mmCIF file of C-alpha atoms and ligand atoms in Angstrom:
data_model
loop_
_atom_site.group_PDB
_atom_site.id
_atom_site.type_symbol
_atom_site.label_atom_id
_atom_site.label_comp_id
_atom_site.label_asym_id
_atom_site.label_seq_id
_atom_site.Cartn_x
_atom_site.Cartn_y
_atom_site.Cartn_z
ATOM 1 C CA MET A 1 0.000 0.000 0.000
ATOM 2 C CA LYS A 2 1.226 3.461 -0.926
ATOM 3 C CA LYS A 3 1.337 6.123 1.773
ATOM 4 C CA ILE A 4 -0.756 9.085 0.708
ATOM 5 C CA GLY A 5 -1.731 12.480 2.066
ATOM 6 C CA VAL A 6 -4.428 14.926 1.087
ATOM 7 C CA ILE A 7 -4.285 18.640 0.304
ATOM 8 C CA PHE A 8 -7.568 20.522 0.382
ATOM 9 C CA ASP A 9 -8.395 23.773 -1.299
ATOM 10 C CA LEU A 10 -10.705 25.771 0.983
ATOM 11 C CA ASP A 11 -13.083 28.074 -0.903
ATOM 12 C CA GLY A 12 -15.543 25.976 -2.907
ATOM 13 C CA VAL A 13 -14.343 22.659 -1.481
ATOM 14 C CA ILE A 14 -14.704 22.881 2.308
ATOM 15 C CA VAL A 15 -16.838 26.052 2.496
ATOM 16 C CA ASP A 16 -18.708 28.196 -0.007
ATOM 17 C CA THR A 17 -17.146 31.609 0.483
ATOM 18 C CA ALA A 18 -17.485 32.531 -3.229
ATOM 19 C CA LYS A 19 -20.867 34.089 -2.449
ATOM 20 C CA TYR A 20 -19.245 36.434 0.088
ATOM 21 C CA HIS A 21 -16.392 37.325 -2.243
ATOM 22 C CA PHE A 22 -19.100 38.095 -4.820
ATOM 23 C CA LEU A 23 -21.005 40.447 -2.524
ATOM 24 C CA ALA A 24 -17.833 42.291 -1.525
ATOM 25 C CA TRP A 25 -16.492 42.617 -5.101
ATOM 26 C CA LYS A 26 -19.951 43.660 -6.341
ATOM 27 C CA ASP A 27 -20.004 46.448 -3.778
ATOM 28 C CA LEU A 28 -16.745 47.743 -5.196
ATOM 29 C CA ALA A 29 -18.017 47.471 -8.794
ATOM 30 C CA ASP A 30 -21.195 49.356 -7.796
ATOM 31 C CA HIS A 31 -19.021 52.046 -6.238
ATOM 32 C CA LEU A 32 -16.965 52.278 -9.440
ATOM 33 C CA GLY A 33 -20.143 52.345 -11.537
ATOM 34 C CA PHE A 34 -20.208 49.117 -13.541
ATOM 35 C CA GLU A 35 -22.045 45.809 -13.457
ATOM 36 C CA PHE A 36 -20.438 42.757 -11.874
ATOM 37 C CA THR A 37 -22.392 39.525 -12.317
ATOM 38 C CA GLU A 38 -22.201 36.035 -10.800
ATOM 39 C CA ALA A 39 -20.753 34.880 -14.138
ATOM 40 C CA HIS A 40 -17.956 37.434 -13.742
ATOM 41 C CA ASN A 41 -17.394 36.087 -10.223
ATOM 42 C CA GLU A 42 -16.588 32.655 -11.690
ATOM 43 C CA LEU A 43 -13.428 34.184 -13.160
ATOM 44 C CA LEU A 44 -12.167 35.012 -9.676
ATOM 45 C CA LYS A 45 -12.359 31.501 -8.230
ATOM 46 C CA GLY A 46 -8.975 30.260 -7.035
ATOM 47 C CA VAL A 47 -7.386 33.533 -8.093
ATOM 48 C CA SER A 48 -5.396 35.683 -5.622
ATOM 49 C CA ARG A 49 -6.897 38.863 -4.165
ATOM 50 C CA VAL A 50 -4.608 41.156 -6.158
ATOM 51 C CA ARG A 51 -5.270 39.318 -9.425
ATOM 52 C CA SER A 52 -9.013 39.335 -8.659
ATOM 53 C CA LEU A 53 -8.958 43.137 -8.476
ATOM 54 C CA GLU A 54 -7.122 43.328 -11.809
ATOM 55 C CA ILE A 55 -9.732 41.074 -13.450
ATOM 56 C CA LEU A 56 -12.565 43.120 -11.931
ATOM 57 C CA LEU A 57 -11.070 46.390 -13.185
ATOM 58 C CA ASP A 58 -10.654 44.861 -16.665
ATOM 59 C CA ILE A 59 -14.348 43.895 -16.641
ATOM 60 C CA GLY A 60 -15.310 47.475 -15.814
ATOM 61 C CA ASN A 61 -12.667 48.942 -18.122
ATOM 62 C CA VAL A 62 -11.429 51.013 -15.213
ATOM 63 C CA GLU A 63 -7.859 52.170 -14.693
ATOM 64 C CA LEU A 64 -6.682 53.085 -11.218
ATOM 65 C CA SER A 65 -3.496 54.355 -9.583
ATOM 66 C CA GLU A 66 -1.498 51.914 -7.460
ATOM 67 C CA GLU A 67 -2.561 53.857 -4.401
ATOM 68 C CA LYS A 68 -6.267 53.518 -5.224
ATOM 69 C CA LYS A 69 -5.816 49.792 -5.921
ATOM 70 C CA GLN A 70 -4.273 49.284 -2.489
ATOM 71 C CA GLU A 71 -7.100 51.256 -0.920
ATOM 72 C CA PHE A 72 -9.761 49.123 -2.633
ATOM 73 C CA LEU A 73 -7.977 45.860 -1.794
ATOM 74 C CA ILE A 74 -8.221 46.843 1.859
ATOM 75 C CA SER A 75 -11.834 48.023 1.738
ATOM 76 C CA LYS A 76 -12.952 44.929 -0.210
ATOM 77 C CA ASN A 77 -11.343 42.673 2.366
ATOM 78 C CA GLU A 78 -12.911 44.602 5.236
ATOM 79 C CA GLU A 79 -16.304 44.132 3.594
ATOM 80 C CA TYR A 80 -15.587 40.403 3.018
ATOM 81 C CA LEU A 81 -14.524 39.961 6.651
ATOM 82 C CA LYS A 82 -17.925 41.214 7.816
ATOM 83 C CA TYR A 83 -19.457 38.107 6.209
ATOM 84 C CA ILE A 84 -16.669 35.721 7.225
ATOM 85 C CA THR A 85 -16.830 36.620 10.894
ATOM 86 C CA GLU A 86 -20.509 35.645 10.865
ATOM 87 C CA MET A 87 -19.736 32.137 9.540
ATOM 88 C CA GLY A 88 -20.213 29.006 11.639
ATOM 89 C CA PRO A 89 -19.860 25.221 11.266
ATOM 90 C CA GLU A 90 -23.261 25.064 9.525
ATOM 91 C CA GLU A 91 -21.524 26.535 6.473
ATOM 92 C CA ILE A 92 -19.218 23.560 5.999
ATOM 93 C CA LEU A 93 -20.113 22.126 2.581
ATOM 94 C CA PRO A 94 -21.960 18.768 2.431
ATOM 95 C CA GLY A 95 -19.654 15.780 2.718
ATOM 96 C CA ALA A 96 -16.609 17.715 3.950
ATOM 97 C CA SER A 97 -16.797 16.735 7.630
ATOM 98 C CA GLU A 98 -17.585 13.131 6.685
ATOM 99 C CA LEU A 99 -14.570 13.017 4.363
ATOM 100 C CA LEU A 100 -12.268 14.337 7.115
ATOM 101 C CA ASP A 101 -13.702 11.688 9.455
ATOM 102 C CA ALA A 102 -13.023 8.985 6.857
ATOM 103 C CA LEU A 103 -9.431 10.189 6.391
ATOM 104 C CA ASP A 104 -8.907 10.212 10.165
ATOM 105 C CA ALA A 105 -10.233 6.653 10.351
ATOM 106 C CA LEU A 106 -7.829 5.578 7.597
ATOM 107 C CA GLY A 107 -4.899 7.369 9.291
ATOM 108 C CA ILE A 108 -4.402 9.662 6.284
ATOM 109 C CA GLN A 109 -3.127 13.152 7.114
ATOM 110 C CA TYR A 110 -4.403 16.280 5.402
ATOM 111 C CA VAL A 111 -3.293 19.893 5.062
ATOM 112 C CA LEU A 112 -4.851 22.994 3.571
ATOM 113 C CA GLY A 113 -3.586 24.510 0.298
ATOM 114 C CA SER A 114 -5.503 27.737 -0.290
ATOM 115 C CA ALA A 115 -4.846 31.035 -2.063
ATOM 116 C CA SER A 116 -6.781 32.868 0.626
ATOM 117 C CA LYS A 117 -5.000 35.021 3.185
ATOM 118 C CA ASN A 118 -8.143 34.619 5.310
ATOM 119 C CA ALA A 119 -7.945 30.793 5.319
ATOM 120 C CA PRO A 120 -6.899 30.367 8.994
ATOM 121 C CA LEU A 121 -9.710 32.663 10.147
ATOM 122 C CA ILE A 122 -12.300 30.837 8.014
ATOM 123 C CA LEU A 123 -11.191 27.420 9.328
ATOM 124 C CA LYS A 124 -11.425 28.723 12.893
ATOM 125 C CA GLN A 125 -14.913 30.119 12.234
ATOM 126 C CA VAL A 126 -16.156 26.695 11.127
ATOM 127 C CA ASN A 127 -14.255 24.830 13.876
ATOM 128 C CA LEU A 128 -12.005 22.871 11.503
ATOM 129 C CA TYR A 129 -8.675 24.614 12.120
ATOM 130 C CA GLU A 130 -7.354 22.110 14.656
ATOM 131 C CA ARG A 131 -8.038 19.137 12.414
ATOM 132 C CA PHE A 132 -5.504 20.031 9.733
ATOM 133 C CA ALA A 133 -1.911 18.817 10.056
ATOM 134 C CA GLY A 134 -0.761 22.060 8.431
ATOM 135 C CA ILE A 135 -2.022 25.190 6.737
ATOM 136 C CA VAL A 136 -0.608 26.655 3.529
ATOM 137 C CA ASP A 137 -2.418 29.856 2.594
ATOM 138 C CA GLY A 138 -2.055 33.059 0.616
ATOM 139 C CA ASN A 139 0.390 34.375 3.215
ATOM 140 C CA SER A 140 2.818 31.480 2.723
ATOM 141 C CA VAL A 141 3.290 31.627 -1.056
ATOM 142 C CA SER A 142 5.010 33.990 -3.429
ATOM 143 C CA LYS A 143 3.379 32.574 -6.571
ATOM 144 C CA ALA A 144 -0.371 32.095 -6.945
ATOM 145 C CA LYS A 145 -2.135 29.077 -8.492
ATOM 146 C CA PRO A 146 -1.783 27.799 -11.248
ATOM 147 C CA ASP A 147 1.792 27.842 -9.961
ATOM 148 C CA PRO A 148 2.228 24.616 -7.932
ATOM 149 C CA GLU A 149 4.062 26.335 -5.031
ATOM 150 C CA VAL A 150 1.132 26.166 -2.588
ATOM 151 C CA PHE A 151 0.743 22.395 -3.063
ATOM 152 C CA LEU A 152 4.489 21.656 -3.052
ATOM 153 C CA ILE A 153 4.757 23.370 0.353
ATOM 154 C CA GLY A 154 1.725 21.281 1.397
ATOM 155 C CA ALA A 155 3.550 18.073 0.396
ATOM 156 C CA LYS A 156 6.532 19.132 2.522
ATOM 157 C CA LYS A 157 4.233 19.684 5.504
ATOM 158 C CA LEU A 158 2.904 16.148 4.966
ATOM 159 C CA ASN A 159 6.476 14.811 4.610
ATOM 160 C CA LEU A 160 5.432 13.203 1.345
ATOM 161 C CA LYS A 161 6.561 13.315 -2.267
ATOM 162 C CA PRO A 162 4.245 15.183 -4.647
ATOM 163 C CA GLU A 163 3.129 11.968 -6.326
ATOM 164 C CA GLN A 164 1.881 10.710 -2.948
ATOM 165 C CA CYS A 165 -0.456 13.706 -2.576
ATOM 166 C CA ILE A 166 -4.122 13.956 -3.533
ATOM 167 C CA VAL A 167 -5.497 17.446 -4.166
ATOM 168 C CA PHE A 168 -9.168 18.419 -3.896
ATOM 169 C CA GLU A 169 -9.877 21.540 -5.960
ATOM 170 C CA ASP A 170 -12.856 23.424 -7.389
ATOM 171 C CA ALA A 171 -10.940 25.881 -9.600
ATOM 172 C CA ILE A 172 -9.320 25.399 -12.997
ATOM 173 C CA ALA A 173 -6.169 27.189 -11.755
ATOM 174 C CA GLY A 174 -6.012 24.810 -8.771
ATOM 175 C CA VAL A 175 -6.389 21.655 -10.865
ATOM 176 C CA GLU A 176 -3.640 22.949 -13.152
ATOM 177 C CA ALA A 177 -1.409 23.631 -10.128
ATOM 178 C CA ALA A 178 -1.967 20.087 -8.800
ATOM 179 C CA ASN A 179 -1.241 18.538 -12.197
ATOM 180 C CA THR A 180 1.930 20.603 -12.623
ATOM 181 C CA ALA A 181 3.015 19.482 -9.136
ATOM 182 C CA ASN A 182 2.573 15.861 -10.315
ATOM 183 C CA MET A 183 -0.123 15.195 -7.731
ATOM 184 C CA ILE A 184 -3.414 13.376 -8.191
ATOM 185 C CA SER A 185 -6.015 16.056 -8.899
ATOM 186 C CA ILE A 186 -9.635 15.652 -7.909
ATOM 187 C CA GLY A 187 -11.994 18.212 -9.416
ATOM 188 C CA ILE A 188 -14.980 19.127 -7.257
ATOM 189 C CA GLY A 189 -17.784 20.790 -9.215
ATOM 190 C CA ASP A 190 -18.598 20.969 -12.897
ATOM 191 C CA GLU A 191 -16.870 18.129 -14.739
ATOM 192 C CA LYS A 192 -16.693 20.015 -18.040
ATOM 193 C CA THR A 193 -15.040 23.029 -16.422
ATOM 194 C CA LEU A 194 -12.592 20.828 -14.506
ATOM 195 C CA HIS A 195 -11.933 18.284 -17.267
ATOM 196 C CA GLU A 196 -8.169 18.473 -16.685
ATOM 197 C CA ALA A 197 -8.590 16.769 -13.298
ATOM 198 C CA ASP A 198 -7.640 13.094 -12.849
ATOM 199 C CA PHE A 199 -11.013 12.424 -11.221
ATOM 200 C CA ASN A 200 -14.224 14.444 -11.083
ATOM 201 C CA PHE A 201 -16.984 14.580 -8.507
ATOM 202 C CA LYS A 202 -19.942 16.907 -8.167
ATOM 203 C CA ASP A 203 -19.311 17.440 -4.473
ATOM 204 C CA LEU A 204 -17.628 15.779 -1.487
ATOM 205 C CA THR A 205 -20.682 13.657 -0.635
ATOM 206 C CA GLU A 206 -19.683 11.514 -3.648
ATOM 207 C CA ILE A 207 -16.280 10.562 -2.192
ATOM 208 C CA SER A 208 -16.332 7.176 -0.492
ATOM 209 C CA SER A 209 -13.791 5.522 1.788
ATOM 210 C CA SER A 210 -13.305 2.833 -0.848
ATOM 211 C CA PHE A 211 -12.342 5.484 -3.410
ATOM 212 C CA ILE A 212 -9.711 6.845 -1.000
ATOM 213 C CA LYS A 213 -8.441 3.311 -0.348
ATOM 214 C CA GLU A 214 -8.215 2.720 -4.085
ATOM 215 C CA LEU A 215 -5.872 5.719 -4.336
ATOM 216 C CA THR A 216 -3.487 4.074 -1.871
ATOM 217 C CA ILE A 217 -2.990 1.131 -4.221
ATOM 218 C CA ARG A 218 -2.628 3.089 -7.467
ATOM 219 C CA LYS A 219 0.900 2.918 -8.799
ATOM 220 C CA GLU A 220 0.880 5.986 -10.954
ATOM 221 C CA LYS A 221 -0.957 9.168 -11.500
ATOM 222 C CA LYS A 222 -3.304 9.407 -14.446
ATOM 223 C CA GLU A 223 -3.146 5.690 -15.320
ATOM 224 C CA GLN A 224 -6.938 5.741 -15.718
ATOM 225 C CA ARG A 225 -6.992 8.818 -17.921
ATOM 226 C CA ILE A 226 -7.630 8.312 -21.607
HETATM 227 C C1 G6P B 1 -9.503 31.671 -2.928
HETATM 228 C C2 G6P B 1 -10.775 32.084 -3.650
HETATM 229 C C3 G6P B 1 -10.542 33.320 -4.478
HETATM 230 C C4 G6P B 1 -9.913 34.423 -3.641
HETATM 231 C C5 G6P B 1 -8.608 33.931 -3.048
HETATM 232 C C6 G6P B 1 -7.959 34.970 -2.157
HETATM 233 O O1 G6P B 1 -8.658 31.067 -3.836
HETATM 234 O O2 G6P B 1 -11.252 31.052 -4.473
HETATM 235 O O3 G6P B 1 -11.768 33.743 -5.024
HETATM 236 O O4 G6P B 1 -9.690 35.580 -4.422
HETATM 237 O O5 G6P B 1 -8.848 32.770 -2.289
HETATM 238 O O6 G6P B 1 -8.743 35.153 -1.003
HETATM 239 P P1 G6P B 1 -8.508 36.245 0.115
HETATM 240 O O7 G6P B 1 -9.347 35.748 1.258
HETATM 241 O O8 G6P B 1 -7.049 36.244 0.443
HETATM 242 O O9 G6P B 1 -8.959 37.551 -0.427
HETATM 243 MG MG1 MG B 2 -11.406 27.028 -4.456
#
């Protein structure tokens, strides 16, 4: 049996914070006088805060000074934090707690690999912080997904080689990062959007213990991909 470890993305996998990012970014777009839709918000998933602002400004065709950008990055995050600090364990996505329980039962360690600088706070809000063997977040990386840095640091925290790591991701950039890191990528969400993933599931309720066990006996990544 192969020793494996798991790296979880946070937003969209463990909790649905995209709706709060949306409300906070929409507030900024309203302030700047252009429309920001839920479809636009899709483009920001898995993307760093700074890059998210750049994408938003492109959508609105707005150019800002560096100073103004910094100001809006702070005000957007303050707005976002108002929602986050109201979060509780009831906002853990279906299947997430059960999957962590199953991993605990199998003796498989897991760490977080998120682009969010608010990741530790969010995990504390939903009472999951203590369960993770390590946290890699937006404060620990110099390169954002799709760069594999966040997951490679995660593998180090697990004391495992990249090919022994399984990554759960809901964003295209995250799946790409996991694949570049030579890890097994599991796409959570729309299969068509995440078709680059090694495996696809609609949500975490679809992940069984037997699927996890199967991963411990696989010799190579992608051997089931056509
Ligand atoms: C996650 C989310 C992104 C968000 C990023 C940074 O990857 O999917 O939508 O922009 O984290 O989050 P932060 O909490 O640091 O602003
Ligand atoms: Mg995500």
